[in-house]
Amino acid sequence: VAGVIVLSNSTSVFALTNGVRQVQLVVDALTEEEANAYFDRYGVLNSDEEDRALRRRIVQDDTAIIGILEKYAEIYEGTTGDAAAKRAAAEAMFDERAVEADTDVEKLLKFGRGVEKGSEFDVAEMRKLVKMLLDAATPEDGVFDTDLDLPTAKRVAPVLAEYPALRYNPDTSRYYWYETRHRRAAERFKRAKSPLLRP
């Protein structure tokens, strides 16, 4: 089961941002099986195969965080019309969140442009972190901060708060994607051979 801790930006060394993510701190997300059980429990996206296909996309390519799944359920249940209309509303939310993730990752990759080496960060350091997370054999395990030539977690915190594609867990000393959708966005940049991923 997912764990959620409520913190403020002033006390957290995790990346927290506006809206839903400002009050939800991910400790662990639901498994795909648990997410499907949640949707089944509330009768969300289970009317036909198209519904179930969108459900898989949400869990595998967006997030399995319970708070966001609740938002999908609210959109689905709150939309009038048949199953197709409800699915379209949920899919619009999926697409909107994917675009938002692209923007989050783009901002992160552009971070530090023009910043001198030795300052808080520079762009090469941040891109190195993104590349290591992309290359991680098991993304859910994250990347140890000891494997990186980056400033201390305390100095990282305000940066991640401003560029919410990543989070840092001081208990595990690892960096993670904030949500699966951010990893998918970075993968799109990689497939497109974006110059933003060059050193």
mmCIF file with all atom_site columns, C-alpha atoms in Angstrom:
data_model
loop_
_atom_site.group_PDB
_atom_site.id
_atom_site.type_symbol
_atom_site.label_atom_id
_atom_site.label_alt_id
_atom_site.label_comp_id
_atom_site.label_asym_id
_atom_site.label_entity_id
_atom_site.label_seq_id
_atom_site.pdbx_PDB_ins_code
_atom_site.Cartn_x
_atom_site.Cartn_y
_atom_site.Cartn_z
_atom_site.occupancy
_atom_site.B_iso_or_equiv
_atom_site.pdbx_formal_charge
_atom_site.auth_seq_id
_atom_site.auth_comp_id
_atom_site.auth_asym_id
_atom_site.auth_atom_id
_atom_site.pdbx_PDB_model_num
ATOM 1   C CA . VAL A 1 1   ? 0.000   0.000  0.000   1.00 0.00 ? 1   VAL A CA 1
ATOM 2   C CA . ALA A 1 2   ? 1.243   3.478  -0.782  1.00 0.00 ? 2   ALA A CA 1
ATOM 3   C CA . GLY A 1 3   ? 2.475   5.623  2.054   1.00 0.00 ? 3   GLY A CA 1
ATOM 4   C CA . VAL A 1 4   ? 1.886   9.362  2.101   1.00 0.00 ? 4   VAL A CA 1
ATOM 5   C CA . ILE A 1 5   ? 3.475   11.875 4.445   1.00 0.00 ? 5   ILE A CA 1
ATOM 6   C CA . VAL A 1 6   ? 2.320   15.473 4.655   1.00 0.00 ? 6   VAL A CA 1
ATOM 7   C CA . LEU A 1 7   ? 5.165   17.963 4.834   1.00 0.00 ? 7   LEU A CA 1
ATOM 8   C CA . SER A 1 8   ? 5.759   21.558 3.869   1.00 0.00 ? 8   SER A CA 1
ATOM 9   C CA . ASN A 1 9   ? 8.341   22.759 1.390   1.00 0.00 ? 9   ASN A CA 1
ATOM 10  C CA . SER A 1 10  ? 10.219  24.404 4.228   1.00 0.00 ? 10  SER A CA 1
ATOM 11  C CA . THR A 1 11  ? 10.848  21.136 6.052   1.00 0.00 ? 11  THR A CA 1
ATOM 12  C CA . SER A 1 12  ? 11.156  18.612 3.284   1.00 0.00 ? 12  SER A CA 1
ATOM 13  C CA . VAL A 1 13  ? 14.248  17.638 1.356   1.00 0.00 ? 13  VAL A CA 1
ATOM 14  C CA . PHE A 1 14  ? 12.009  16.025 -1.217  1.00 0.00 ? 14  PHE A CA 1
ATOM 15  C CA . ALA A 1 15  ? 10.728  17.813 -4.291  1.00 0.00 ? 15  ALA A CA 1
ATOM 16  C CA . LEU A 1 16  ? 7.321   19.235 -3.484  1.00 0.00 ? 16  LEU A CA 1
ATOM 17  C CA . THR A 1 17  ? 5.388   21.411 -5.875  1.00 0.00 ? 17  THR A CA 1
ATOM 18  C CA . ASN A 1 18  ? 2.088   23.182 -6.234  1.00 0.00 ? 18  ASN A CA 1
ATOM 19  C CA . GLY A 1 19  ? -1.276  21.466 -6.361  1.00 0.00 ? 19  GLY A CA 1
ATOM 20  C CA . VAL A 1 20  ? -1.714  17.796 -5.504  1.00 0.00 ? 20  VAL A CA 1
ATOM 21  C CA . ARG A 1 21  ? 2.010   17.153 -5.202  1.00 0.00 ? 21  ARG A CA 1
ATOM 22  C CA . GLN A 1 22  ? 2.441   19.880 -2.594  1.00 0.00 ? 22  GLN A CA 1
ATOM 23  C CA . VAL A 1 23  ? 0.592   17.864 0.024   1.00 0.00 ? 23  VAL A CA 1
ATOM 24  C CA . GLN A 1 24  ? 1.499   14.354 -1.070  1.00 0.00 ? 24  GLN A CA 1
ATOM 25  C CA . LEU A 1 25  ? 4.921   12.927 -0.488  1.00 0.00 ? 25  LEU A CA 1
ATOM 26  C CA . VAL A 1 26  ? 5.417   9.556  -2.101  1.00 0.00 ? 26  VAL A CA 1
ATOM 27  C CA . VAL A 1 27  ? 7.014   6.925  0.085   1.00 0.00 ? 27  VAL A CA 1
ATOM 28  C CA . ASP A 1 28  ? 5.837   4.031  -2.034  1.00 0.00 ? 28  ASP A CA 1
ATOM 29  C CA . ALA A 1 29  ? 3.363   3.729  -4.877  1.00 0.00 ? 29  ALA A CA 1
ATOM 30  C CA . LEU A 1 30  ? 0.779   1.042  -5.381  1.00 0.00 ? 30  LEU A CA 1
ATOM 31  C CA . THR A 1 31  ? 1.750   -2.013 -7.350  1.00 0.00 ? 31  THR A CA 1
ATOM 32  C CA . GLU A 1 32  ? -0.035  -2.498 -10.657 1.00 0.00 ? 32  GLU A CA 1
ATOM 33  C CA . GLU A 1 33  ? -2.159  -5.216 -9.051  1.00 0.00 ? 33  GLU A CA 1
ATOM 34  C CA . GLU A 1 34  ? -3.134  -2.905 -6.180  1.00 0.00 ? 34  GLU A CA 1
ATOM 35  C CA . ALA A 1 35  ? -3.924  -0.057 -8.582  1.00 0.00 ? 35  ALA A CA 1
ATOM 36  C CA . ASN A 1 36  ? -6.167  -2.331 -10.626 1.00 0.00 ? 36  ASN A CA 1
ATOM 37  C CA . ALA A 1 37  ? -7.891  -3.481 -7.448  1.00 0.00 ? 37  ALA A CA 1
ATOM 38  C CA . TYR A 1 38  ? -8.508  0.168  -6.563  1.00 0.00 ? 38  TYR A CA 1
ATOM 39  C CA . PHE A 1 39  ? -10.084 0.884  -9.969  1.00 0.00 ? 39  PHE A CA 1
ATOM 40  C CA . ASP A 1 40  ? -12.172 -2.306 -9.716  1.00 0.00 ? 40  ASP A CA 1
ATOM 41  C CA . ARG A 1 41  ? -13.411 -1.356 -6.271  1.00 0.00 ? 41  ARG A CA 1
ATOM 42  C CA . TYR A 1 42  ? -14.851 1.899  -7.576  1.00 0.00 ? 42  TYR A CA 1
ATOM 43  C CA . GLY A 1 43  ? -15.923 0.632  -10.988 1.00 0.00 ? 43  GLY A CA 1
ATOM 44  C CA . VAL A 1 44  ? -13.518 2.930  -12.834 1.00 0.00 ? 44  VAL A CA 1
ATOM 45  C CA . LEU A 1 45  ? -12.277 2.172  -16.360 1.00 0.00 ? 45  LEU A CA 1
ATOM 46  C CA . ASN A 1 46  ? -13.512 -1.397 -16.390 1.00 0.00 ? 46  ASN A CA 1
ATOM 47  C CA . SER A 1 47  ? -16.433 -1.370 -18.832 1.00 0.00 ? 47  SER A CA 1
ATOM 48  C CA . ASP A 1 48  ? -14.533 -2.736 -21.852 1.00 0.00 ? 48  ASP A CA 1
ATOM 49  C CA . GLU A 1 49  ? -11.069 -3.450 -23.248 1.00 0.00 ? 49  GLU A CA 1
ATOM 50  C CA . GLU A 1 50  ? -10.505 0.176  -24.248 1.00 0.00 ? 50  GLU A CA 1
ATOM 51  C CA . ASP A 1 51  ? -11.142 1.180  -20.646 1.00 0.00 ? 51  ASP A CA 1
ATOM 52  C CA . ARG A 1 52  ? -8.721  -1.437 -19.379 1.00 0.00 ? 52  ARG A CA 1
ATOM 53  C CA . ALA A 1 53  ? -6.087  -0.388 -21.918 1.00 0.00 ? 53  ALA A CA 1
ATOM 54  C CA . LEU A 1 54  ? -6.254  3.198  -20.648 1.00 0.00 ? 54  LEU A CA 1
ATOM 55  C CA . ARG A 1 55  ? -6.068  1.915  -17.097 1.00 0.00 ? 55  ARG A CA 1
ATOM 56  C CA . ARG A 1 56  ? -2.814  0.095  -17.969 1.00 0.00 ? 56  ARG A CA 1
ATOM 57  C CA . ARG A 1 57  ? -1.413  3.247  -19.550 1.00 0.00 ? 57  ARG A CA 1
ATOM 58  C CA . ILE A 1 58  ? -2.222  5.249  -16.433 1.00 0.00 ? 58  ILE A CA 1
ATOM 59  C CA . VAL A 1 59  ? -0.539  2.790  -14.091 1.00 0.00 ? 59  VAL A CA 1
ATOM 60  C CA . GLN A 1 60  ? 2.442   1.984  -16.320 1.00 0.00 ? 60  GLN A CA 1
ATOM 61  C CA . ASP A 1 61  ? 3.092   5.381  -17.906 1.00 0.00 ? 61  ASP A CA 1
ATOM 62  C CA . ASP A 1 62  ? 1.695   7.979  -15.502 1.00 0.00 ? 62  ASP A CA 1
ATOM 63  C CA . THR A 1 63  ? 1.602   7.034  -11.846 1.00 0.00 ? 63  THR A CA 1
ATOM 64  C CA . ALA A 1 64  ? 0.336   4.523  -9.312  1.00 0.00 ? 64  ALA A CA 1
ATOM 65  C CA . ILE A 1 65  ? 0.142   7.079  -6.508  1.00 0.00 ? 65  ILE A CA 1
ATOM 66  C CA . ILE A 1 66  ? -3.188  6.671  -4.775  1.00 0.00 ? 66  ILE A CA 1
ATOM 67  C CA . GLY A 1 67  ? -3.938  10.399 -4.653  1.00 0.00 ? 67  GLY A CA 1
ATOM 68  C CA . ILE A 1 68  ? -3.643  10.713 -8.436  1.00 0.00 ? 68  ILE A CA 1
ATOM 69  C CA . LEU A 1 69  ? -5.641  7.552  -9.044  1.00 0.00 ? 69  LEU A CA 1
ATOM 70  C CA . GLU A 1 70  ? -8.352  9.144  -6.918  1.00 0.00 ? 70  GLU A CA 1
ATOM 71  C CA . LYS A 1 71  ? -8.282  12.167 -9.224  1.00 0.00 ? 71  LYS A CA 1
ATOM 72  C CA . TYR A 1 72  ? -8.747  9.875  -12.231 1.00 0.00 ? 72  TYR A CA 1
ATOM 73  C CA . ALA A 1 73  ? -11.654 8.201  -10.460 1.00 0.00 ? 73  ALA A CA 1
ATOM 74  C CA . GLU A 1 74  ? -13.245 11.583 -9.724  1.00 0.00 ? 74  GLU A CA 1
ATOM 75  C CA . ILE A 1 75  ? -12.919 12.678 -13.348 1.00 0.00 ? 75  ILE A CA 1
ATOM 76  C CA . TYR A 1 76  ? -14.354 9.388  -14.598 1.00 0.00 ? 76  TYR A CA 1
ATOM 77  C CA . GLU A 1 77  ? -17.265 9.295  -12.180 1.00 0.00 ? 77  GLU A CA 1
ATOM 78  C CA . GLY A 1 78  ? -18.002 13.002 -12.503 1.00 0.00 ? 78  GLY A CA 1
ATOM 79  C CA . THR A 1 79  ? -18.315 12.952 -16.294 1.00 0.00 ? 79  THR A CA 1
ATOM 80  C CA . THR A 1 80  ? -21.820 12.566 -17.671 1.00 0.00 ? 80  THR A CA 1
ATOM 81  C CA . GLY A 1 81  ? -22.486 10.291 -20.607 1.00 0.00 ? 81  GLY A CA 1
ATOM 82  C CA . ASP A 1 82  ? -21.568 6.758  -21.572 1.00 0.00 ? 82  ASP A CA 1
ATOM 83  C CA . ALA A 1 83  ? -18.346 4.836  -20.895 1.00 0.00 ? 83  ALA A CA 1
ATOM 84  C CA . ALA A 1 84  ? -16.695 6.351  -23.964 1.00 0.00 ? 84  ALA A CA 1
ATOM 85  C CA . ALA A 1 85  ? -17.315 9.890  -22.693 1.00 0.00 ? 85  ALA A CA 1
ATOM 86  C CA . LYS A 1 86  ? -16.000 9.001  -19.245 1.00 0.00 ? 86  LYS A CA 1
ATOM 87  C CA . ARG A 1 87  ? -12.931 7.357  -20.763 1.00 0.00 ? 87  ARG A CA 1
ATOM 88  C CA . ALA A 1 88  ? -12.283 10.406 -22.950 1.00 0.00 ? 88  ALA A CA 1
ATOM 89  C CA . ALA A 1 89  ? -12.294 12.629 -19.871 1.00 0.00 ? 89  ALA A CA 1
ATOM 90  C CA . ALA A 1 90  ? -9.809  10.365 -18.081 1.00 0.00 ? 90  ALA A CA 1
ATOM 91  C CA . GLU A 1 91  ? -7.645  10.189 -21.206 1.00 0.00 ? 91  GLU A CA 1
ATOM 92  C CA . ALA A 1 92  ? -7.618  13.986 -21.454 1.00 0.00 ? 92  ALA A CA 1
ATOM 93  C CA . MET A 1 93  ? -6.255  14.097 -17.905 1.00 0.00 ? 93  MET A CA 1
ATOM 94  C CA . PHE A 1 94  ? -3.624  11.504 -18.852 1.00 0.00 ? 94  PHE A CA 1
ATOM 95  C CA . ASP A 1 95  ? -2.535  13.562 -21.864 1.00 0.00 ? 95  ASP A CA 1
ATOM 96  C CA . GLU A 1 96  ? -2.444  16.772 -19.849 1.00 0.00 ? 96  GLU A CA 1
ATOM 97  C CA . ARG A 1 97  ? -0.261  15.170 -17.195 1.00 0.00 ? 97  ARG A CA 1
ATOM 98  C CA . ALA A 1 98  ? 2.086   13.782 -19.868 1.00 0.00 ? 98  ALA A CA 1
ATOM 99  C CA . VAL A 1 99  ? 2.554   17.262 -21.321 1.00 0.00 ? 99  VAL A CA 1
ATOM 100 C CA . GLU A 1 100 ? 3.157   18.610 -17.824 1.00 0.00 ? 100 GLU A CA 1
ATOM 101 C CA . ALA A 1 101 ? 5.799   15.919 -17.257 1.00 0.00 ? 101 ALA A CA 1
ATOM 102 C CA . ASP A 1 102 ? 7.522   16.876 -20.523 1.00 0.00 ? 102 ASP A CA 1
ATOM 103 C CA . THR A 1 103 ? 7.662   20.469 -19.283 1.00 0.00 ? 103 THR A CA 1
ATOM 104 C CA . ASP A 1 104 ? 8.993   19.415 -15.874 1.00 0.00 ? 104 ASP A CA 1
ATOM 105 C CA . VAL A 1 105 ? 11.796  17.359 -17.427 1.00 0.00 ? 105 VAL A CA 1
ATOM 106 C CA . GLU A 1 106 ? 12.636  20.017 -19.997 1.00 0.00 ? 106 GLU A CA 1
ATOM 107 C CA . LYS A 1 107 ? 12.994  22.616 -17.242 1.00 0.00 ? 107 LYS A CA 1
ATOM 108 C CA . LEU A 1 108 ? 15.216  20.254 -15.274 1.00 0.00 ? 108 LEU A CA 1
ATOM 109 C CA . LEU A 1 109 ? 17.438  19.559 -18.289 1.00 0.00 ? 109 LEU A CA 1
ATOM 110 C CA . LYS A 1 110 ? 17.729  23.270 -19.006 1.00 0.00 ? 110 LYS A CA 1
ATOM 111 C CA . PHE A 1 111 ? 18.600  23.952 -15.374 1.00 0.00 ? 111 PHE A CA 1
ATOM 112 C CA . GLY A 1 112 ? 21.871  25.703 -14.743 1.00 0.00 ? 112 GLY A CA 1
ATOM 113 C CA . ARG A 1 113 ? 22.442  26.914 -18.272 1.00 0.00 ? 113 ARG A CA 1
ATOM 114 C CA . GLY A 1 114 ? 25.101  29.561 -17.961 1.00 0.00 ? 114 GLY A CA 1
ATOM 115 C CA . VAL A 1 115 ? 25.842  28.734 -14.323 1.00 0.00 ? 115 VAL A CA 1
ATOM 116 C CA . GLU A 1 116 ? 29.526  28.589 -13.581 1.00 0.00 ? 116 GLU A CA 1
ATOM 117 C CA . LYS A 1 117 ? 31.130  25.368 -12.395 1.00 0.00 ? 117 LYS A CA 1
ATOM 118 C CA . GLY A 1 118 ? 31.361  25.396 -8.621  1.00 0.00 ? 118 GLY A CA 1
ATOM 119 C CA . SER A 1 119 ? 28.030  27.110 -8.117  1.00 0.00 ? 119 SER A CA 1
ATOM 120 C CA . GLU A 1 120 ? 25.133  25.228 -6.511  1.00 0.00 ? 120 GLU A CA 1
ATOM 121 C CA . PHE A 1 121 ? 24.822  23.034 -9.605  1.00 0.00 ? 121 PHE A CA 1
ATOM 122 C CA . ASP A 1 122 ? 25.664  23.289 -13.206 1.00 0.00 ? 122 ASP A CA 1
ATOM 123 C CA . VAL A 1 123 ? 23.725  21.920 -16.147 1.00 0.00 ? 123 VAL A CA 1
ATOM 124 C CA . ALA A 1 124 ? 26.149  19.036 -16.746 1.00 0.00 ? 124 ALA A CA 1
ATOM 125 C CA . GLU A 1 125 ? 25.706  17.757 -13.202 1.00 0.00 ? 125 GLU A CA 1
ATOM 126 C CA . MET A 1 126 ? 21.938  17.741 -13.468 1.00 0.00 ? 126 MET A CA 1
ATOM 127 C CA . ARG A 1 127 ? 22.006  16.048 -16.861 1.00 0.00 ? 127 ARG A CA 1
ATOM 128 C CA . LYS A 1 128 ? 24.351  13.420 -15.462 1.00 0.00 ? 128 LYS A CA 1
ATOM 129 C CA . LEU A 1 129 ? 21.800  12.632 -12.760 1.00 0.00 ? 129 LEU A CA 1
ATOM 130 C CA . VAL A 1 130 ? 18.989  12.354 -15.326 1.00 0.00 ? 130 VAL A CA 1
ATOM 131 C CA . LYS A 1 131 ? 21.086  10.059 -17.548 1.00 0.00 ? 131 LYS A CA 1
ATOM 132 C CA . MET A 1 132 ? 21.990  7.806  -14.620 1.00 0.00 ? 132 MET A CA 1
ATOM 133 C CA . LEU A 1 133 ? 18.328  7.498  -13.689 1.00 0.00 ? 133 LEU A CA 1
ATOM 134 C CA . LEU A 1 134 ? 17.466  6.699  -17.300 1.00 0.00 ? 134 LEU A CA 1
ATOM 135 C CA . ASP A 1 135 ? 20.166  4.024  -17.427 1.00 0.00 ? 135 ASP A CA 1
ATOM 136 C CA . ALA A 1 136 ? 19.282  2.470  -14.063 1.00 0.00 ? 136 ALA A CA 1
ATOM 137 C CA . ALA A 1 137 ? 18.544  -1.242 -14.441 1.00 0.00 ? 137 ALA A CA 1
ATOM 138 C CA . THR A 1 138 ? 15.719  -0.946 -11.921 1.00 0.00 ? 138 THR A CA 1
ATOM 139 C CA . PRO A 1 139 ? 14.331  2.627  -11.973 1.00 0.00 ? 139 PRO A CA 1
ATOM 140 C CA . GLU A 1 140 ? 12.305  2.048  -8.812  1.00 0.00 ? 140 GLU A CA 1
ATOM 141 C CA . ASP A 1 141 ? 15.589  1.576  -6.910  1.00 0.00 ? 141 ASP A CA 1
ATOM 142 C CA . GLY A 1 142 ? 16.788  5.045  -7.876  1.00 0.00 ? 142 GLY A CA 1
ATOM 143 C CA . VAL A 1 143 ? 20.401  6.244  -7.875  1.00 0.00 ? 143 VAL A CA 1
ATOM 144 C CA . PHE A 1 144 ? 22.637  6.509  -4.823  1.00 0.00 ? 144 PHE A CA 1
ATOM 145 C CA . ASP A 1 145 ? 23.779  10.058 -4.126  1.00 0.00 ? 145 ASP A CA 1
ATOM 146 C CA . THR A 1 146 ? 27.263  8.665  -3.421  1.00 0.00 ? 146 THR A CA 1
ATOM 147 C CA . ASP A 1 147 ? 27.498  7.692  -7.092  1.00 0.00 ? 147 ASP A CA 1
ATOM 148 C CA . LEU A 1 148 ? 27.186  11.340 -8.090  1.00 0.00 ? 148 LEU A CA 1
ATOM 149 C CA . ASP A 1 149 ? 29.389  14.382 -7.950  1.00 0.00 ? 149 ASP A CA 1
ATOM 150 C CA . LEU A 1 150 ? 26.580  16.621 -6.677  1.00 0.00 ? 150 LEU A CA 1
ATOM 151 C CA . PRO A 1 151 ? 26.170  19.008 -3.732  1.00 0.00 ? 151 PRO A CA 1
ATOM 152 C CA . THR A 1 152 ? 24.736  17.779 -0.435  1.00 0.00 ? 152 THR A CA 1
ATOM 153 C CA . ALA A 1 153 ? 21.072  16.836 -0.151  1.00 0.00 ? 153 ALA A CA 1
ATOM 154 C CA . LYS A 1 154 ? 20.349  19.990 1.816   1.00 0.00 ? 154 LYS A CA 1
ATOM 155 C CA . ARG A 1 155 ? 21.537  22.094 -1.123  1.00 0.00 ? 155 ARG A CA 1
ATOM 156 C CA . VAL A 1 156 ? 19.741  19.860 -3.608  1.00 0.00 ? 156 VAL A CA 1
ATOM 157 C CA . ALA A 1 157 ? 16.349  20.305 -1.913  1.00 0.00 ? 157 ALA A CA 1
ATOM 158 C CA . PRO A 1 158 ? 15.425  23.795 -3.166  1.00 0.00 ? 158 PRO A CA 1
ATOM 159 C CA . VAL A 1 159 ? 16.479  22.832 -6.687  1.00 0.00 ? 159 VAL A CA 1
ATOM 160 C CA . LEU A 1 160 ? 14.235  19.771 -6.749  1.00 0.00 ? 160 LEU A CA 1
ATOM 161 C CA . ALA A 1 161 ? 11.387  21.825 -5.310  1.00 0.00 ? 161 ALA A CA 1
ATOM 162 C CA . GLU A 1 162 ? 11.672  24.154 -8.295  1.00 0.00 ? 162 GLU A CA 1
ATOM 163 C CA . TYR A 1 163 ? 12.189  21.418 -10.899 1.00 0.00 ? 163 TYR A CA 1
ATOM 164 C CA . PRO A 1 164 ? 9.717   18.706 -9.838  1.00 0.00 ? 164 PRO A CA 1
ATOM 165 C CA . ALA A 1 165 ? 10.734  15.829 -12.077 1.00 0.00 ? 165 ALA A CA 1
ATOM 166 C CA . LEU A 1 166 ? 12.899  14.178 -9.416  1.00 0.00 ? 166 LEU A CA 1
ATOM 167 C CA . ARG A 1 167 ? 12.798  13.561 -5.694  1.00 0.00 ? 167 ARG A CA 1
ATOM 168 C CA . TYR A 1 168 ? 15.400  12.669 -3.110  1.00 0.00 ? 168 TYR A CA 1
ATOM 169 C CA . ASN A 1 169 ? 14.876  10.360 -0.150  1.00 0.00 ? 169 ASN A CA 1
ATOM 170 C CA . PRO A 1 170 ? 17.312  11.089 2.702   1.00 0.00 ? 170 PRO A CA 1
ATOM 171 C CA . ASP A 1 171 ? 16.463  7.766  4.354   1.00 0.00 ? 171 ASP A CA 1
ATOM 172 C CA . THR A 1 172 ? 17.769  5.792  1.378   1.00 0.00 ? 172 THR A CA 1
ATOM 173 C CA . SER A 1 173 ? 20.250  8.425  0.105   1.00 0.00 ? 173 SER A CA 1
ATOM 174 C CA . ARG A 1 174 ? 18.818  7.949  -3.367  1.00 0.00 ? 174 ARG A CA 1
ATOM 175 C CA . TYR A 1 175 ? 17.337  10.055 -6.144  1.00 0.00 ? 175 TYR A CA 1
ATOM 176 C CA . TYR A 1 176 ? 14.170  8.879  -7.877  1.00 0.00 ? 176 TYR A CA 1
ATOM 177 C CA . TRP A 1 177 ? 11.853  10.014 -10.629 1.00 0.00 ? 177 TRP A CA 1
ATOM 178 C CA . TYR A 1 178 ? 9.039   11.947 -9.024  1.00 0.00 ? 178 TYR A CA 1
ATOM 179 C CA . GLU A 1 179 ? 6.511   9.848  -10.898 1.00 0.00 ? 179 GLU A CA 1
ATOM 180 C CA . THR A 1 180 ? 6.648   7.283  -13.685 1.00 0.00 ? 180 THR A CA 1
ATOM 181 C CA . ARG A 1 181 ? 5.395   9.910  -16.119 1.00 0.00 ? 181 ARG A CA 1
ATOM 182 C CA . HIS A 1 182 ? 8.616   11.865 -15.602 1.00 0.00 ? 182 HIS A CA 1
ATOM 183 C CA . ARG A 1 183 ? 10.710  8.848  -16.525 1.00 0.00 ? 183 ARG A CA 1
ATOM 184 C CA . ARG A 1 184 ? 8.571   8.359  -19.619 1.00 0.00 ? 184 ARG A CA 1
ATOM 185 C CA . ALA A 1 185 ? 9.071   12.025 -20.517 1.00 0.00 ? 185 ALA A CA 1
ATOM 186 C CA . ALA A 1 186 ? 12.863  11.669 -20.167 1.00 0.00 ? 186 ALA A CA 1
ATOM 187 C CA . GLU A 1 187 ? 12.717  8.540  -22.318 1.00 0.00 ? 187 GLU A CA 1
ATOM 188 C CA . ARG A 1 188 ? 10.944  10.562 -25.011 1.00 0.00 ? 188 ARG A CA 1
ATOM 189 C CA . PHE A 1 189 ? 13.722  13.148 -24.909 1.00 0.00 ? 189 PHE A CA 1
ATOM 190 C CA . LYS A 1 190 ? 16.283  10.356 -25.206 1.00 0.00 ? 190 LYS A CA 1
ATOM 191 C CA . ARG A 1 191 ? 14.523  8.709  -28.170 1.00 0.00 ? 191 ARG A CA 1
ATOM 192 C CA . ALA A 1 192 ? 14.330  12.084 -29.888 1.00 0.00 ? 192 ALA A CA 1
ATOM 193 C CA . LYS A 1 193 ? 18.088  12.494 -29.296 1.00 0.00 ? 193 LYS A CA 1
ATOM 194 C CA . SER A 1 194 ? 17.417  15.809 -27.645 1.00 0.00 ? 194 SER A CA 1
ATOM 195 C CA . PRO A 1 195 ? 20.441  18.105 -27.355 1.00 0.00 ? 195 PRO A CA 1
ATOM 196 C CA . LEU A 1 196 ? 19.255  18.709 -23.794 1.00 0.00 ? 196 LEU A CA 1
ATOM 197 C CA . LEU A 1 197 ? 20.671  15.308 -22.853 1.00 0.00 ? 197 LEU A CA 1
ATOM 198 C CA . ARG A 1 198 ? 24.136  16.109 -24.133 1.00 0.00 ? 198 ARG A CA 1
ATOM 199 C CA . PRO A 1 199 ? 26.851  16.999 -21.596 1.00 0.00 ? 199 PRO A CA 1
#
